[in-house]
């Protein structure tokens, strides 16, 4: 063999930096050890015992998402994943894996998972991800959605989403996913035999390994594409490394100090207080984004008024009965005359056009008066304006002509498009649409609008609240991240 070939083989086996690795290694390493003596029945209540972990993980995953967005921007600008954020997100994935291994993801240990982001050397489930010194700025734009799409389809089958989306029936086995089904089968076998099937265990660990590789890739923590390979068994192939050549031992002399001991494993620096600060900051950040979105929507509606009214889309409705009515509309309280809702809405406008060659009537009246007027009359009640919910009232009584009834506080009638304007008052109200001649078969299209005079101030208030919360969120996130990164 030529010397150049020796160099090439050395580079493949040990890597360019001299670190021992194999061709099958991947920077995401998942290892696990099956407990030898598992309880036959404890898996039945592990979901209950793990509830405290689920509550904590719900908060941690909020922080995970927000910090991943922070990392996205950092990678795009600098090409580096902030180390403190990387350690936190690895800790969240590690914590999630331990809880999954204990409960529905494997049922493979009876040892309760520790509440820590750090690796627990004495726990049978481990996850570690090699820190990337440099990441591609271009890949960060596409790898988490476009490039990872084939992996998402496969992982969806493993965790439940893919099978559920494929069948679309919402069945329980579909929602569980392949990992959950296999873990449940193994647990049932354990219940009757006292042994966890090794073949199922190896397969389940391989599926979990695939899922967490994809999770790390989607979270921008590596540029190495997850292999389409099921590495089964408790030991990750990345840990099956060829050790580098051991240099000859130096002679021991009395006049030289002993060599230093091996350094302790690196700690991430994420204390409980810093984790809580980041979680609270992430929650505040999400709330601020919600307020920002609400303010943007309010501003958009204010800038797209129709004749001074914020107006809904045009909807068409039909009833074989004599009328189409709204559900009960409650504004404030008639007893205390609360006016804030009236001041908020301003004036209300209802526009309606008959789709029949007949004159149309639109009116607003107190709900009790409308109930008396339409008692025994067939009509349709709209529970939602968009028609997503409605109730058909069956009756045999013919109503009196609506234009000849004195219950209305506002009304409009005619053959063209009718426009009704009303200043709301406290009380219970109902909108009624009928043919002006009182005959059955009502077909109408129309919209509803309100002036909402306070809408610009509402938008401004939402923007101000978003700015305050976002500032607090940045402080709660950046300060711990900077301290951990030192």
C-alpha positions as MATLAB code, in Angstrom:
seq = 'XXXXXXXXXXXXXXXXXXXXXXXXXXXXXXXXXXXXXXXXXXXXXXXXXXXXXXXXXXXXXXXXXXXXXXXXXXXXXXXXXXXXXXXXXXXXXXXXXXXXXXXXXXXXXXXXXXXXXXXXXXXXXXXXXXXXXXXXXXXXXXXXXXXXXXXXXXXXXXXXXXXXXXXXXXXXXXXXXXXXXXXXXXXXXXXXXXXXXXXXXXXXXXXXXXXXXXXXXXXXXXXXXXXXXXXXXXXXXXXXXXXXXXXXXXXXXXXXXXXXXXXXXXXXXXXXXXXXXXXXXXXXXXXXXXXXXXXXXXXXXXXXXXXXXXXXXXXXXXXXXXXXXXXXXXXXXXXXXXXXXXXXXXXXXXXXXXXXXXXXXXXXXXXXXXXXXXXXXXXXXXXXXXXXXXXXXXXXXXXXXXXXXXXXXXXXXXXXXXXXXXXXXXXXXXXXXXXXXXXXXXXXXXXXXXXXXXXXXXXXXXXXXXXXXXXXXXXXXXXXXXXXXX';
ca = [
       0.000    0.000    0.000;
       1.258    3.462   -0.937;
       1.824    6.087    1.807;
      -1.014    8.227    0.410;
      -3.368    5.293    0.874;
      -2.228    4.953    4.476;
      -3.149    8.605    5.000;
      -6.539    8.129    3.366;
      -7.375    5.113    5.499;
      -6.271    6.974    8.639;
      -8.536    9.922    7.708;
     -11.546    7.669    7.222;
     -11.049    5.754   10.461;
      -9.977    8.541   12.770;
     -11.350   11.634   11.084;
      -9.505   14.761   10.062;
      -8.966   15.867   13.656;
      -7.635   12.550   14.841;
     -10.743   11.718   16.856;
     -11.664    8.064   16.639;
     -14.832    7.431   14.700;
     -16.360    4.928   12.334;
     -18.094    5.400    9.021;
     -21.412    4.648   10.723;
     -21.037    7.280   13.426;
     -23.443   10.211   13.685;
     -23.088   13.289   15.939;
     -26.317   12.403   17.766;
     -25.613    9.475   20.083;
     -28.370    7.632   21.922;
     -27.504    4.800   24.302;
     -29.667    2.752   26.632;
     -29.473   -0.269   28.893;
     -32.435   -2.546   29.567;
     -33.168   -3.101   33.254;
     -32.693   -6.725   34.164;
     -35.529   -6.901   36.698;
     -38.506   -4.874   35.533;
     -41.736   -4.808   37.511;
     -44.552   -6.661   35.792;
     -47.178   -4.053   36.614;
     -45.508   -0.696   37.279;
     -45.758    0.324   33.610;
     -49.524    0.584   34.167;
     -49.079    3.685   36.346;
     -45.928    5.228   34.878;
     -48.029    7.708   32.906;
     -49.332    8.982   36.248;
     -45.931    9.022   37.939;
     -44.443   10.934   34.993;
     -46.987   13.786   35.124;
     -44.573   16.135   36.993;
     -42.057   15.575   34.205;
     -44.663   16.292   31.539;
     -45.536   19.605   33.189;
     -41.870   20.635   33.384;
     -41.174   19.490   29.828;
     -44.129   21.493   28.521;
     -42.407   24.621   29.837;
     -38.966   23.525   28.694;
     -40.171   22.884   25.167;
     -41.574   26.402   24.959;
     -38.084   27.649   25.819;
     -36.605   25.122   23.350;
     -38.643   26.579   20.468;
     -37.833   30.195   21.347;
     -34.117   29.487   21.819;
     -34.058   27.565   18.532;
     -35.342   30.705   16.808;
     -32.560   32.642   18.543;
     -30.045   30.053   17.336;
     -31.440   30.294   13.798;
     -30.627   34.000   13.670;
     -27.199   33.457   15.247;
     -26.283   30.733   12.740;
     -27.526   32.821    9.846;
     -25.293   35.728   10.919;
     -22.237   34.042   12.432;
     -22.359   30.431   11.240;
     -22.144   29.232   14.838;
     -24.701   27.755   17.212;
     -24.409   29.652   20.551;
     -22.857   27.122   22.926;
     -25.032   28.010   25.925;
     -28.201   27.649   23.850;
     -26.873   24.402   22.374;
     -26.279   22.934   25.838;
     -29.779   23.938   26.947;
     -31.482   22.407   23.921;
     -29.437   19.217   24.210;
     -30.537   19.062   27.835;
     -34.205   19.356   26.849;
     -33.849   16.543   24.304;
     -31.937   14.470   26.862;
     -34.618   15.025   29.511;
     -37.350   14.145   27.009;
     -35.543   10.933   26.059;
     -35.171    9.838   29.680;
     -38.887   10.368   30.379;
     -39.824    8.619   27.132;
     -37.550    5.687   28.018;
     -39.237    5.432   31.421;
     -42.778    5.726   30.090;
     -44.510    5.393   26.723;
     -41.390    5.469   24.549;
     -39.994    2.169   25.844;
     -41.158    1.156   29.375;
     -37.595   -0.154   29.688;
     -36.661    1.021   33.198;
     -38.333    1.382   36.570;
     -35.874    4.027   37.742;
     -37.547    7.410   38.016;
     -35.959    9.992   35.659;
     -33.919   12.752   37.319;
     -35.014   16.391   37.019;
     -31.910   17.744   35.274;
     -30.682   18.928   31.892;
     -27.312   17.302   32.531;
     -26.467   13.744   31.619;
     -27.071   11.307   34.483;
     -24.217    8.763   34.253;
     -26.002    6.247   36.463;
     -29.300    6.395   34.534;
     -29.863    3.715   31.851;
     -30.822    6.190   29.088;
     -28.311    8.655   27.623;
     -28.283   11.199   24.829;
     -25.394   13.326   23.665;
     -24.848   15.544   20.634;
     -21.447   16.689   19.435;
     -21.144   20.454   19.373;
     -20.593   21.745   15.817;
     -17.851   24.342   15.648;
     -19.229   25.683   12.363;
     -22.593   25.362   10.622;
     -23.696   26.242    7.100;
     -25.518   29.561    6.845;
     -27.304   28.436    3.710;
     -28.521   25.091    5.030;
     -30.083   26.745    8.055;
     -32.682   28.274    5.734;
     -33.914   24.991    4.273;
     -32.818   21.967    6.281;
     -35.414   22.226    9.059;
     -38.382   22.168    6.647;
     -37.522   21.299    3.041;
     -34.621   18.892    3.444;
     -36.115   17.249    6.529;
     -39.528   16.655    4.931;
     -38.852   12.999    3.959;
     -37.634   12.361    7.503;
     -40.776   13.958    8.953;
     -42.953   11.543    6.982;
     -41.050    8.562    8.367;
     -40.858    9.883   11.910;
     -44.569   10.630   11.752;
     -45.205    6.901   11.375;
     -42.920    6.169   14.317;
     -44.492    8.662   16.720;
     -48.061    8.633   15.367;
     -48.592   11.646   13.119;
     -47.844    9.968    9.801;
     -50.187    7.003   10.271;
     -52.911    9.264   11.619;
     -52.608   11.642    8.672;
     -52.573    8.728    6.207;
     -55.746    7.060    7.469;
     -57.474   10.219    8.693;
     -59.801    8.280   10.972;
     -58.375    9.458   14.307;
     -58.120    5.916   15.627;
     -56.274    5.273   18.907;
     -53.596    2.967   17.436;
     -52.909    5.542   14.713;
     -52.412    8.310   17.231;
     -50.043    6.135   19.309;
     -47.572    5.484   16.519;
     -45.342    2.504   15.927;
     -43.101    3.195   18.943;
     -46.026    3.378   21.337;
     -47.658    0.249   19.925;
     -44.453   -1.800   20.191;
     -43.701   -0.514   23.691;
     -47.242   -1.443   24.745;
     -46.886   -4.940   23.264;
     -43.611   -5.418   25.121;
     -45.223   -4.210   28.354;
     -48.111   -6.685   27.991;
     -45.635   -9.512   27.391;
     -43.714   -8.338   30.466;
     -46.938   -8.453   32.483;
     -47.513  -12.146   31.679;
     -43.982  -13.502   31.376;
     -41.911  -11.203   33.586;
     -39.456  -10.606   30.718;
     -39.103   -7.717   28.268;
     -38.624   -9.183   24.728;
     -35.101   -8.310   23.668;
     -35.945   -8.210   19.968;
     -38.711   -5.661   20.530;
     -36.426   -3.653   22.823;
     -33.697   -3.392   20.183;
     -36.236   -2.349   17.567;
     -37.879    0.277   19.816;
     -34.505    1.795   20.722;
     -33.626    1.965   17.017;
     -36.852    3.814   16.257;
     -36.269    6.277   19.096;
     -32.688    6.804   17.895;
     -33.987    7.689   14.424;
     -36.550   10.131   15.872;
     -34.016   11.986   18.022;
     -31.516   12.223   15.171;
     -34.188   13.935   13.095;
     -35.164   16.150   16.036;
     -31.581   17.352   16.446;
     -31.244   17.981   12.706;
     -34.526   19.918   12.576;
     -33.398   21.939   15.593;
     -30.343   23.077   13.572;
     -27.919   21.296   15.904;
     -26.015   19.528   13.118;
     -25.548   19.767    9.364;
     -25.110   15.986    9.051;
     -28.243   14.610    7.402;
     -29.878   11.835    9.453;
     -29.147    8.470    7.826;
     -32.001    6.379    6.482;
     -30.802    3.552    8.675;
     -32.320    1.758   11.635;
     -29.459    1.298   14.103;
     -31.051   -1.102   16.541;
     -29.881   -2.032   20.004;
     -29.008   -0.164   23.135;
     -25.528    0.916   22.090;
     -25.237    3.605   19.433;
     -22.820    2.784   16.590;
     -21.133    6.129   17.237;
     -19.881    4.745   20.550;
     -18.351    1.719   18.838;
     -15.168    3.565   17.966;
     -11.676    2.396   17.238;
      -9.415    3.852   19.898;
      -6.494    5.929   18.634;
      -2.982    4.509   19.066;
      -1.794    4.760   22.643;
       1.488    6.652   22.916;
       4.228    4.941   24.908;
       4.149    5.706   28.609;
       6.684    8.274   29.769;
       9.193    7.038   32.328;
       8.441    8.010   35.899;
      11.115   10.105   37.556;
      11.324   11.449   41.066;
      12.178   14.985   40.042;
       9.065   15.531   37.911;
       5.494   15.999   39.145;
       2.877   13.377   38.365;
       0.821   13.986   35.205;
      -2.454   15.843   35.815;
      -5.601   13.802   36.219;
      -8.217   13.711   33.488;
     -10.516   16.743   33.538;
     -14.020   16.326   34.816;
     -16.844   16.214   32.242;
     -17.937   19.625   31.064;
     -20.941   21.018   32.899;
     -23.355   23.172   30.938;
     -23.774   25.797   33.655;
     -27.567   25.724   33.439;
     -28.640   26.058   37.055;
     -32.254   25.803   38.161;
     -32.641   29.564   38.447;
     -31.289   30.182   34.960;
     -33.550   27.512   33.473;
     -36.598   29.056   35.164;
     -35.597   32.512   33.902;
     -35.304   31.270   30.319;
     -38.622   29.407   30.501;
     -40.417   32.486   31.846;
     -38.737   34.601   29.188;
     -39.828   32.187   26.461;
     -43.438   32.262   27.680;
     -43.357   36.071   27.728;
     -41.886   36.069   24.227;
     -44.717   33.882   22.919;
     -47.308   36.113   24.594;
     -45.652   39.176   23.087;
     -45.792   37.590   19.618;
     -49.488   36.932   20.170;
     -50.073   40.547   21.160;
     -48.064   41.701   18.169;
     -50.182   39.550   15.862;
     -53.371   40.865   17.479;
     -52.206   44.461   17.078;
     -51.336   43.840   13.436;
     -54.787   42.373   12.770;
     -56.481   45.296   14.513;
     -54.416   47.786   12.514;
     -55.196   45.974    9.267;
     -58.934   46.088    9.939;
     -58.722   49.776   10.857;
     -56.966   50.517    7.557;
     -59.533   48.543    5.511;
     -62.807   50.013    6.711;
     -65.839   50.002    4.451;
     -67.533   53.361    4.762;
     -66.112   53.764    8.260;
     -67.214   50.274    9.366;
     -65.103   47.222   10.115;
     -67.069   44.730    8.065;
     -67.316   40.956    7.885;
     -67.231   38.974    4.666;
     -70.471   38.557    2.720;
     -72.353   35.384    3.659;
     -75.405   33.737    2.033;
     -78.081   32.012    4.084;
     -81.338   30.238    3.291;
     -84.290   29.040    5.334;
     -87.390   27.138    4.236;
     -89.200   28.765    7.155;
     -90.485   32.291    7.546;
     -87.413   33.939    9.067;
     -83.693   33.773    9.702;
     -82.664   35.058   13.126;
     -79.474   35.526   15.063;
     -78.833   33.836   18.373;
     -79.339   35.884   21.530;
     -76.954   38.875   21.549;
     -76.244   40.071   25.083;
     -74.760   43.522   25.559;
     -73.807   44.560   29.084;
     -76.601   44.355   31.620;
     -79.960   46.039   31.478;
     -79.950   46.305   35.273;
     -76.636   48.152   35.594;
     -76.571   49.737   32.107;
     -72.946   48.765   31.411;
     -71.801   50.885   28.457;
     -68.307   49.678   27.689;
     -69.492   47.224   25.029;
     -71.601   49.919   23.400;
     -68.648   52.310   23.428;
     -66.424   49.567   22.037;
     -68.726   48.645   19.145;
     -69.835   52.154   18.275;
     -72.551   51.933   15.641;
     -73.607   48.616   14.104;
     -74.496   48.216   10.446;
     -76.292   45.258    8.871;
     -76.571   45.064    5.089;
     -78.761   42.430    3.440;
     -79.947   41.682   -0.098;
     -82.705   39.230   -0.964;
     -81.819   36.474   -3.415;
     -85.551   36.094   -4.167;
     -87.582   38.499   -6.349;
     -89.263   39.897   -3.252;
     -88.887   42.777   -0.824;
     -86.735   42.075    2.225;
     -87.178   43.050    5.863;
     -84.357   43.396    8.431;
     -85.073   44.279   12.041;
     -83.608   44.274   15.552;
     -85.770   43.765   18.615;
     -85.479   42.580   22.234;
     -85.057   38.804   22.330;
     -88.162   38.241   24.456;
     -90.288   40.191   21.988;
     -88.881   38.216   19.041;
     -89.553   34.933   20.855;
     -93.194   35.928   21.297;
     -93.483   37.129   17.718;
     -92.056   33.902   16.239;
     -93.635   31.508   18.722;
     -94.845   28.479   16.742;
     -93.359   29.894   13.516;
     -90.921   27.813   11.456;
     -87.604   29.634   11.189;
     -83.833   29.166   11.335;
     -81.599   30.396   14.177;
     -77.956   31.121   13.267;
     -75.742   30.143   16.194;
     -72.717   31.425   14.254;
     -72.807   34.137   11.594;
     -70.697   32.060    9.198;
     -73.326   29.306    9.272;
     -71.095   26.765   11.002;
     -73.902   26.158   13.512;
     -77.619   26.717   13.093;
     -80.880   25.382   14.464;
     -84.106   24.818   12.540;
     -87.276   25.591   14.500;
     -90.342   23.685   13.340;
     -93.735   25.389   13.501;
     -97.139   25.676   11.814;
     -98.121   29.275   12.607;
     -97.920   32.008    9.983;
     -96.381   35.218   11.386;
     -97.874   38.658   11.130;
     -96.307   41.033    8.630;
     -93.011   42.228   10.124;
     -93.555   45.800    8.945;
     -96.787   45.932   10.889;
     -95.193   44.895   14.177;
     -94.055   47.493   16.695;
     -91.365   45.492   18.502;
     -88.419   46.749   16.426;
     -85.861   49.239   17.732;
     -84.377   49.493   14.233;
     -85.646   48.207   10.890;
     -85.252   48.472    7.128;
     -87.386   47.079    4.283;
     -87.338   47.243    0.486;
     -86.507   45.481   -2.762;
     -82.846   46.496   -3.062;
     -80.008   46.055   -0.612;
     -81.213   47.089    2.815;
     -78.940   48.828    5.290;
     -79.833   48.882    8.972;
     -77.848   51.053   11.391;
     -78.207   50.798   15.145;
     -76.499   52.148   18.240;
     -76.316   49.221   20.677;
     -77.909   49.432   24.097;
     -77.611   47.161   27.105;
     -79.894   44.151   26.957;
     -80.609   40.968   25.003;
     -81.235   41.488   21.301;
     -82.064   39.410   18.212;
     -81.654   40.247   14.535;
     -84.484   39.055   12.279;
     -84.467   38.756    8.463;
     -87.765   37.980    6.677;
     -89.545   38.484    3.422;
     -91.390   41.795    3.746;
     -94.660   40.161    2.670;
     -94.275   37.493    5.397;
     -94.144   34.463    3.102;
     -91.928   31.424    3.717;
     -88.632   30.732    1.971;
     -85.996   33.300    2.896;
     -82.763   33.568    0.904;
     -80.407   36.394    1.709;
     -76.810   37.456    1.464;
     -75.292   40.134    3.639;
     -72.614   41.338    6.021;
     -72.288   42.851    9.476;
     -70.064   45.732   10.509;
     -69.312   48.078   13.408;
     -67.458   51.353   13.655;
     -65.344   50.249   16.664;
     -64.002   53.759   17.310;
     -61.412   52.511   19.784;
     -59.777   50.133   17.266;
     -56.653   52.302   16.656;
     -56.126   52.608   20.405;
     -56.602   48.872   20.801;
     -53.909   48.255   18.188;
     -51.586   50.733   19.885;
     -52.173   49.117   23.278;
     -51.427   45.657   21.893;
     -48.214   46.888   20.284;
     -47.146   48.601   23.506;
     -47.877   45.482   25.556;
     -45.955   43.350   23.061;
     -42.956   45.669   23.268;
     -42.895   45.614   27.072;
     -43.230   41.838   27.279;
     -40.655   41.289   24.544;
     -38.151   43.520   26.342;
     -38.673   41.555   29.550;
     -38.399   38.280   27.652;
     -35.093   39.293   26.057;
     -33.637   40.225   29.424;
     -34.768   36.957   30.992;
     -33.278   34.956   28.111;
     -30.121   36.835   27.162;
     -28.757   37.387   30.675;
     -28.735   33.660   31.632;
     -27.431   32.686   28.185;
     -24.542   35.151   28.484;
     -23.689   33.952   32.001;
     -23.725   30.317   30.930;
     -21.646   31.084   27.851;
     -18.803   32.630   29.891;
];
